[in-house]
PDB file of C-alpha atoms in Angstrom:
ATOM      1  CA  MET U   1      84.837  86.927  89.829  1.00 46.00           C
ATOM      2  CA  PRO U   2      84.744  89.745  92.411  1.00 60.00           C
ATOM      3  CA  THR U   3      82.809  92.858  91.520  1.00 86.00           C
ATOM      4  CA  GLN U   4      84.497  96.237  91.894  1.00 92.00           C
ATOM      5  CA  THR U   5      82.590  96.894  95.132  1.00 93.00           C
ATOM      6  CA  LYS U   6      83.643  93.549  96.613  1.00 94.00           C
ATOM      7  CA  GLU U   7      87.241  94.280  95.641  1.00 95.00           C
ATOM      8  CA  ASN U   8      87.082  97.660  97.371  1.00 95.00           C
ATOM      9  CA  TYR U   9      85.810  95.976 100.537  1.00 96.00           C
ATOM     10  CA  LEU U  10      88.590  93.380 100.423  1.00 96.00           C
ATOM     11  CA  LYS U  11      91.160  96.125 100.015  1.00 94.00           C
ATOM     12  CA  ALA U  12      89.665  98.159 102.881  1.00 95.00           C
ATOM     13  CA  ILE U  13      89.738  95.137 105.219  1.00 95.00           C
ATOM     14  CA  TYR U  14      93.322  94.433 104.177  1.00 92.00           C
ATOM     15  CA  TYR U  15      94.446  97.979 105.052  1.00 91.00           C
ATOM     16  CA  LEU U  16      92.544  97.954 108.353  1.00 92.00           C
ATOM     17  CA  GLN U  17      94.208  94.653 109.263  1.00 90.00           C
ATOM     18  CA  GLN U  18      97.598  96.152 108.462  1.00 85.00           C
ATOM     19  CA  ARG U  19      96.902  98.969 110.925  1.00 84.00           C
ATOM     20  CA  ASN U  20      94.803  97.272 113.592  1.00 82.00           C
ATOM     21  CA  LYS U  21      95.248  93.496 113.058  1.00 81.00           C
ATOM     22  CA  THR U  22      91.465  93.171 112.570  1.00 82.00           C
ATOM     23  CA  ALA U  23      88.556  95.174 111.151  1.00 92.00           C
ATOM     24  CA  THR U  24      85.153  95.966 112.623  1.00 93.00           C
ATOM     25  CA  ILE U  25      81.809  96.743 111.028  1.00 94.00           C
ATOM     26  CA  SER U  26      82.036 100.315 112.360  1.00 94.00           C
ATOM     27  CA  GLU U  27      85.542 100.848 110.962  1.00 94.00           C
ATOM     28  CA  LEU U  28      84.511  99.505 107.574  1.00 95.00           C
ATOM     29  CA  ALA U  29      81.394 101.681 107.525  1.00 94.00           C
ATOM     30  CA  GLU U  30      83.563 104.730 108.126  1.00 93.00           C
ATOM     31  CA  GLU U  31      86.156 103.625 105.581  1.00 92.00           C
ATOM     32  CA  MET U  32      83.581 102.883 102.867  1.00 94.00           C
ATOM     33  CA  GLN U  33      81.313 105.824 103.839  1.00 93.00           C
ATOM     34  CA  VAL U  34      78.194 103.672 104.086  1.00 95.00           C
ATOM     35  CA  ASN U  35      75.955 102.599 106.969  1.00 95.00           C
ATOM     36  CA  LYS U  36      76.626  99.544 109.126  1.00 94.00           C
ATOM     37  CA  SER U  37      73.768  97.486 107.703  1.00 94.00           C
ATOM     38  CA  THR U  38      75.211  97.871 104.198  1.00 95.00           C
ATOM     39  CA  VAL U  39      78.606  96.693 105.461  1.00 95.00           C
ATOM     40  CA  THR U  40      77.077  93.712 107.264  1.00 94.00           C
ATOM     41  CA  GLU U  41      75.239  92.630 104.120  1.00 94.00           C
ATOM     42  CA  MET U  42      78.434  92.808 102.055  1.00 95.00           C
ATOM     43  CA  ILE U  43      80.533  91.002 104.672  1.00 95.00           C
ATOM     44  CA  LYS U  44      78.074  88.103 104.622  1.00 94.00           C
ATOM     45  CA  LYS U  45      78.526  87.883 100.844  1.00 94.00           C
ATOM     46  CA  LEU U  46      82.306  87.909 101.217  1.00 95.00           C
ATOM     47  CA  ALA U  47      82.051  85.200 103.877  1.00 95.00           C
ATOM     48  CA  ASP U  48      79.926  83.084 101.519  1.00 94.00           C
ATOM     49  CA  ARG U  49      82.752  83.299  98.978  1.00 93.00           C
ATOM     50  CA  GLY U  50      85.276  82.216 101.596  1.00 95.00           C
ATOM     51  CA  TRP U  51      87.130  85.535 101.542  1.00 96.00           C
ATOM     52  CA  VAL U  52      86.490  86.598 105.158  1.00 95.00           C
ATOM     53  CA  ASP U  53      86.027  84.924 108.521  1.00 93.00           C
ATOM     54  CA  TYR U  54      82.973  86.520 110.090  1.00 90.00           C
ATOM     55  CA  GLN U  55      80.884  85.895 113.175  1.00 88.00           C
ATOM     56  CA  LYS U  56      78.281  88.311 114.513  1.00 86.00           C
ATOM     57  CA  TYR U  57      79.745  90.832 117.004  1.00 83.00           C
ATOM     58  CA  LYS U  58      83.276  89.551 116.317  1.00 88.00           C
ATOM     59  CA  PRO U  59      86.099  91.332 114.457  1.00 90.00           C
ATOM     60  CA  ILE U  60      86.376  90.624 110.738  1.00 93.00           C
ATOM     61  CA  ARG U  61      89.462  88.925 109.310  1.00 92.00           C
ATOM     62  CA  LEU U  62      90.415  88.053 105.785  1.00 94.00           C
ATOM     63  CA  SER U  63      90.700  84.328 105.195  1.00 94.00           C
ATOM     64  CA  GLU U  64      93.839  82.994 103.543  1.00 92.00           C
ATOM     65  CA  LEU U  65      91.994  83.066 100.227  1.00 94.00           C
ATOM     66  CA  GLY U  66      90.761  86.611 100.872  1.00 94.00           C
ATOM     67  CA  GLN U  67      94.254  87.757 101.845  1.00 92.00           C
ATOM     68  CA  VAL U  68      95.620  86.620  98.485  1.00 93.00           C
ATOM     69  CA  GLU U  69      92.695  88.172  96.611  1.00 94.00           C
ATOM     70  CA  ALA U  70      93.143  91.529  98.365  1.00 95.00           C
ATOM     71  CA  ALA U  71      96.911  91.483  97.865  1.00 94.00           C
ATOM     72  CA  GLN U  72      96.419  90.980  94.120  1.00 95.00           C
ATOM     73  CA  ILE U  73      94.216  94.090  93.904  1.00 96.00           C
ATOM     74  CA  ILE U  74      96.857  96.104  95.768  1.00 96.00           C
ATOM     75  CA  ARG U  75      99.574  94.618  93.559  1.00 97.00           C
ATOM     76  CA  LYS U  76      97.765  95.848  90.440  1.00 97.00           C
ATOM     77  CA  HIS U  77      97.245  99.288  91.983  1.00 97.00           C
ATOM     78  CA  ARG U  78     100.878  99.759  92.963  1.00 97.00           C
ATOM     79  CA  LEU U  79     102.269  98.391  89.702  1.00 98.00           C
ATOM     80  CA  THR U  80     100.005 100.824  87.841  1.00 98.00           C
ATOM     81  CA  GLU U  81     101.253 103.752  89.929  1.00 98.00           C
ATOM     82  CA  MET U  82     104.848 102.743  89.234  1.00 98.00           C
ATOM     83  CA  PHE U  83     104.155 102.412  85.507  1.00 98.00           C
ATOM     84  CA  LEU U  84     102.489 105.821  85.363  1.00 98.00           C
ATOM     85  CA  VAL U  85     105.439 107.484  87.095  1.00 97.00           C
ATOM     86  CA  ASP U  86     108.400 105.607  85.614  1.00 97.00           C
ATOM     87  CA  ILE U  87     107.181 104.967  82.072  1.00 97.00           C
ATOM     88  CA  MET U  88     104.591 107.680  81.439  1.00 97.00           C
ATOM     89  CA  GLY U  89     106.133 110.540  83.400  1.00 97.00           C
ATOM     90  CA  PHE U  90     103.280 111.335  85.793  1.00 97.00           C
ATOM     91  CA  GLY U  91     104.069 112.972  89.124  1.00 96.00           C
ATOM     92  CA  TRP U  92     103.741 110.754  92.182  1.00 96.00           C
ATOM     93  CA  GLU U  93     100.862 112.972  93.353  1.00 96.00           C
ATOM     94  CA  GLU U  94      98.890 112.372  90.131  1.00 96.00           C
ATOM     95  CA  VAL U  95      98.582 108.601  89.963  1.00 96.00           C
ATOM     96  CA  HIS U  96      96.313 107.366  92.766  1.00 95.00           C
ATOM     97  CA  GLU U  97      92.930 108.012  91.176  1.00 95.00           C
ATOM     98  CA  ILE U  98      94.009 106.515  87.853  1.00 97.00           C
ATOM     99  CA  ALA U  99      95.335 103.400  89.597  1.00 97.00           C
ATOM    100  CA  GLU U 100      92.038 103.110  91.520  1.00 96.00           C
ATOM    101  CA  GLU U 101      90.315 102.514  88.173  1.00 96.00           C
ATOM    102  CA  VAL U 102      92.974 100.322  86.555  1.00 97.00           C
ATOM    103  CA  GLU U 103      93.291  97.961  89.561  1.00 96.00           C
ATOM    104  CA  HIS U 104      89.907  96.396  88.707  1.00 95.00           C
ATOM    105  CA  LEU U 105      90.978  95.206  85.234  1.00 95.00           C
ATOM    106  CA  LYS U 106      91.071  91.409  84.985  1.00 92.00           C
ATOM    107  CA  SER U 107      93.916  91.019  82.447  1.00 93.00           C
ATOM    108  CA  GLU U 108      96.695  89.229  84.338  1.00 92.00           C
ATOM    109  CA  SER U 109      98.961  89.451  81.287  1.00 95.00           C
ATOM    110  CA  LEU U 110      98.700  93.269  81.315  1.00 96.00           C
ATOM    111  CA  PHE U 111     100.054  93.510  84.847  1.00 97.00           C
ATOM    112  CA  ASP U 112     102.672  90.814  84.221  1.00 96.00           C
ATOM    113  CA  ARG U 113     103.950  92.876  81.299  1.00 97.00           C
ATOM    114  CA  MET U 114     103.933  96.061  83.394  1.00 97.00           C
ATOM    115  CA  ASP U 115     105.954  94.231  86.030  1.00 97.00           C
ATOM    116  CA  ARG U 116     108.473  93.026  83.451  1.00 97.00           C
ATOM    117  CA  LEU U 117     108.836  96.432  81.754  1.00 97.00           C
ATOM    118  CA  LEU U 118     109.478  98.032  85.146  1.00 97.00           C
ATOM    119  CA  GLY U 119     112.175  95.487  86.025  1.00 97.00           C
ATOM    120  CA  PHE U 120     110.087  93.724  88.711  1.00 96.00           C
ATOM    121  CA  PRO U 121     110.002  96.555  91.291  1.00 96.00           C
ATOM    122  CA  ASP U 122     109.430  95.717  94.955  1.00 94.00           C
ATOM    123  CA  ALA U 123     107.869  99.094  95.853  1.00 96.00           C
ATOM    124  CA  ASP U 124     105.621 101.714  94.266  1.00 97.00           C
ATOM    125  CA  PRO U 125     106.523 105.405  93.692  1.00 97.00           C
ATOM    126  CA  HIS U 126     105.661 106.211  97.319  1.00 97.00           C
ATOM    127  CA  GLY U 127     107.799 103.398  98.717  1.00 96.00           C
ATOM    128  CA  SER U 128     104.874 101.106  99.581  1.00 95.00           C
ATOM    129  CA  PRO U 129     105.780  97.429  99.038  1.00 95.00           C
ATOM    130  CA  ILE U 130     104.277  95.662  96.026  1.00 96.00           C
ATOM    131  CA  PRO U 131     102.821  92.253  96.960  1.00 94.00           C
ATOM    132  CA  ALA U 132     104.161  89.200  95.133  1.00 90.00           C
ATOM    133  CA  LYS U 133     101.825  87.247  92.859  1.00 84.00           C
ATOM    134  CA  ASN U 134     101.254  84.720  95.651  1.00 84.00           C
ATOM    135  CA  GLY U 135     100.113  87.521  97.972  1.00 82.00           C
ATOM    136  CA  GLU U 136     103.261  87.687 100.102  1.00 86.00           C
ATOM    137  CA  LEU U 137     104.241  91.182 101.233  1.00 84.00           C
ATOM    138  CA  TYR U 138     107.714  92.034 102.465  1.00 83.00           C
ATOM    139  CA  ARG U 139     107.830  95.052 104.775  1.00 82.00           C
ATOM    140  CA  ARG U 140     111.126  96.747 105.488  1.00 87.00           C
ATOM    141  CA  PRO U 141     111.747  98.005 109.036  1.00 89.00           C
ATOM    142  CA  TYR U 142     111.731 101.727 108.281  1.00 95.00           C
ATOM    143  CA  LYS U 143     110.847 104.244 110.998  1.00 96.00           C
ATOM    144  CA  ALA U 144     109.222 107.662 110.832  1.00 98.00           C
ATOM    145  CA  LEU U 145     111.472 110.715 110.595  1.00 98.00           C
ATOM    146  CA  SER U 146     109.745 111.981 113.752  1.00 98.00           C
ATOM    147  CA  ASN U 147     111.510 109.242 115.770  1.00 97.00           C
ATOM    148  CA  TYR U 148     114.983 110.678 115.218  1.00 98.00           C
ATOM    149  CA  ARG U 149     117.128 113.325 116.913  1.00 97.00           C
ATOM    150  CA  VAL U 150     119.337 116.310 116.131  1.00 98.00           C
ATOM    151  CA  GLY U 151     122.451 115.254 114.241  1.00 97.00           C
ATOM    152  CA  ASP U 152     120.927 112.143 112.656  1.00 98.00           C
ATOM    153  CA  THR U 153     121.167 111.711 108.889  1.00 98.00           C
ATOM    154  CA  LEU U 154     118.338 109.784 107.255  1.00 98.00           C
ATOM    155  CA  ARG U 155     117.306 108.716 103.751  1.00 98.00           C
ATOM    156  CA  LEU U 156     113.628 108.905 102.717  1.00 98.00           C
ATOM    157  CA  LYS U 157     112.350 105.452 101.706  1.00 97.00           C
ATOM    158  CA  ALA U 158     108.551 105.750 101.789  1.00 97.00           C
ATOM    159  CA  VAL U 159     105.637 108.108 102.397  1.00 97.00           C
ATOM    160  CA  ILE U 160     102.683 106.683 104.357  1.00 93.00           C
ATOM    161  CA  ASP U 161      99.138 107.981 104.805  1.00 88.00           C
ATOM    162  CA  ASN U 162      99.892 110.033 101.730  1.00 88.00           C
ATOM    163  CA  THR U 163      97.436 112.345 100.042  1.00 92.00           C
ATOM    164  CA  ASP U 164      97.781 114.196  96.766  1.00 92.00           C
ATOM    165  CA  SER U 165      98.194 117.459  98.679  1.00 94.00           C
ATOM    166  CA  LEU U 166     100.985 116.030 100.858  1.00 96.00           C
ATOM    167  CA  LEU U 167     102.812 114.628  97.839  1.00 96.00           C
ATOM    168  CA  ALA U 168     102.419 117.913  95.960  1.00 95.00           C
ATOM    169  CA  MET U 169     103.847 119.792  98.955  1.00 96.00           C
ATOM    170  CA  LEU U 170     106.826 117.427  99.141  1.00 97.00           C
ATOM    171  CA  THR U 171     107.431 117.887  95.408  1.00 96.00           C
ATOM    172  CA  ASP U 172     107.311 121.664  95.853  1.00 96.00           C
ATOM    173  CA  LYS U 173     109.927 121.332  98.603  1.00 96.00           C
ATOM    174  CA  GLN U 174     112.098 119.135  96.302  1.00 96.00           C
ATOM    175  CA  ILE U 175     111.629 116.102  98.548  1.00 97.00           C
ATOM    176  CA  GLY U 176     111.343 112.648  97.008  1.00 96.00           C
ATOM    177  CA  LEU U 177     112.367 109.073  97.676  1.00 96.00           C
ATOM    178  CA  GLY U 178     116.116 108.985  98.278  1.00 97.00           C
ATOM    179  CA  THR U 179     116.287 112.488  99.747  1.00 98.00           C
ATOM    180  CA  GLU U 180     118.808 112.603 102.607  1.00 98.00           C
ATOM    181  CA  PHE U 181     117.887 114.708 105.632  1.00 98.00           C
ATOM    182  CA  ASN U 182     120.191 116.030 108.315  1.00 98.00           C
ATOM    183  CA  ILE U 183     118.238 117.038 111.407  1.00 98.00           C
ATOM    184  CA  LYS U 184     119.398 120.418 112.694  1.00 98.00           C
ATOM    185  CA  LYS U 185     116.738 121.156 115.319  1.00 98.00           C
ATOM    186  CA  VAL U 186     113.642 119.631 116.948  1.00 98.00           C
ATOM    187  CA  GLU U 187     111.193 122.136 118.405  1.00 97.00           C
ATOM    188  CA  PRO U 188     110.225 121.074 121.977  1.00 95.00           C
ATOM    189  CA  PHE U 189     106.737 122.578 121.737  1.00 96.00           C
ATOM    190  CA  ASP U 190     105.292 120.945 118.626  1.00 96.00           C
ATOM    191  CA  LYS U 191     108.045 118.454 117.610  1.00 97.00           C
ATOM    192  CA  SER U 192     108.482 120.124 114.228  1.00 98.00           C
ATOM    193  CA  MET U 193     111.920 119.627 112.710  1.00 98.00           C
ATOM    194  CA  VAL U 194     114.408 121.901 111.007  1.00 98.00           C
ATOM    195  CA  VAL U 195     116.341 119.918 108.395  1.00 98.00           C
ATOM    196  CA  ASP U 196     118.931 120.349 105.675  1.00 98.00           C
ATOM    197  CA  TYR U 197     118.770 118.334 102.448  1.00 97.00           C
ATOM    198  CA  ARG U 198     120.191 118.653  98.952  1.00 93.00           C
ATOM    199  CA  ASN U 199     120.667 122.402  98.375  1.00 91.00           C
ATOM    200  CA  CYS U 200     117.994 123.324 100.915  1.00 96.00           C
ATOM    201  CA  GLU U 201     118.987 124.513 104.384  1.00 96.00           C
ATOM    202  CA  GLY U 202     116.925 125.284 107.469  1.00 97.00           C
ATOM    203  CA  ILE U 203     113.659 123.864 106.128  1.00 97.00           C
ATOM    204  CA  THR U 204     110.934 123.341 108.743  1.00 98.00           C
ATOM    205  CA  LEU U 205     108.778 120.197 108.538  1.00 98.00           C
ATOM    206  CA  THR U 206     105.779 119.843 110.835  1.00 98.00           C
ATOM    207  CA  HIS U 207     105.395 116.831 113.102  1.00 98.00           C
ATOM    208  CA  GLU U 208     102.425 115.683 111.000  1.00 97.00           C
ATOM    209  CA  VAL U 209     104.666 115.589 107.934  1.00 98.00           C
ATOM    210  CA  CYS U 210     107.614 114.000 109.761  1.00 98.00           C
ATOM    211  CA  ARG U 211     105.554 111.101 111.062  1.00 97.00           C
ATOM    212  CA  ARG U 212     104.517 110.254 107.479  1.00 97.00           C
ATOM    213  CA  LEU U 213     108.086 110.165 106.133  1.00 98.00           C
ATOM    214  CA  MET U 214     109.574 106.693 106.559  1.00 98.00           C
ATOM    215  CA  VAL U 215     113.374 106.705 106.585  1.00 98.00           C
ATOM    216  CA  GLU U 216     116.483 104.608 107.127  1.00 97.00           C
ATOM    217  CA  GLN U 217     119.407 105.907 109.158  1.00 96.00           C
ATOM    218  CA  ILE U 218     122.664 106.375 107.274  1.00 93.00           C
ATOM    219  CA  ASN U 219     124.945 107.728 110.028  1.00 76.00           C
TER     220      ASN U 219
END
């Protein structure tokens, strides 16, 4: 069975592949906050298990087996976050660290029961898709709020590159999944947006925030 460290490496490679198609030793060293020699040693171990395809000086890719293994870790993490929010009443900014610990539990029946109690959700509290048990991941074609123009009306479907501080700020501004924005103004200088939503009017969101809010157009 994978150790917790191996699982964290698999998950890191998975996320890097989602962003960049491949992963490098340097990128993994930065992601895992270790030196390159430590990463190389671990990658060789993962390759021995058949979880990664690795050749010296070449990008690293998860094998088909490794892809499924990594997706299962992410599935457990995102189901846990959903359970903590929907069943236990945690805020969406409170659940990441807890899920980081729970995702390494080996009890398949625990996560199957979570899934069933939640009604088999397809996304976590932040809108990130939950992989199926076979490792398949369905991504919806949402775009960042920053891509839209004055007059557009959008519905928030996911928050990417989220941090606890970003989620706490959104909560303070009464923004959550399902919030509908109407764009009133886009500042030419810094691309910040002035939006109306719910009972809030003339709220300014920075470009950094807008590019992390994934939306669907509803007008």
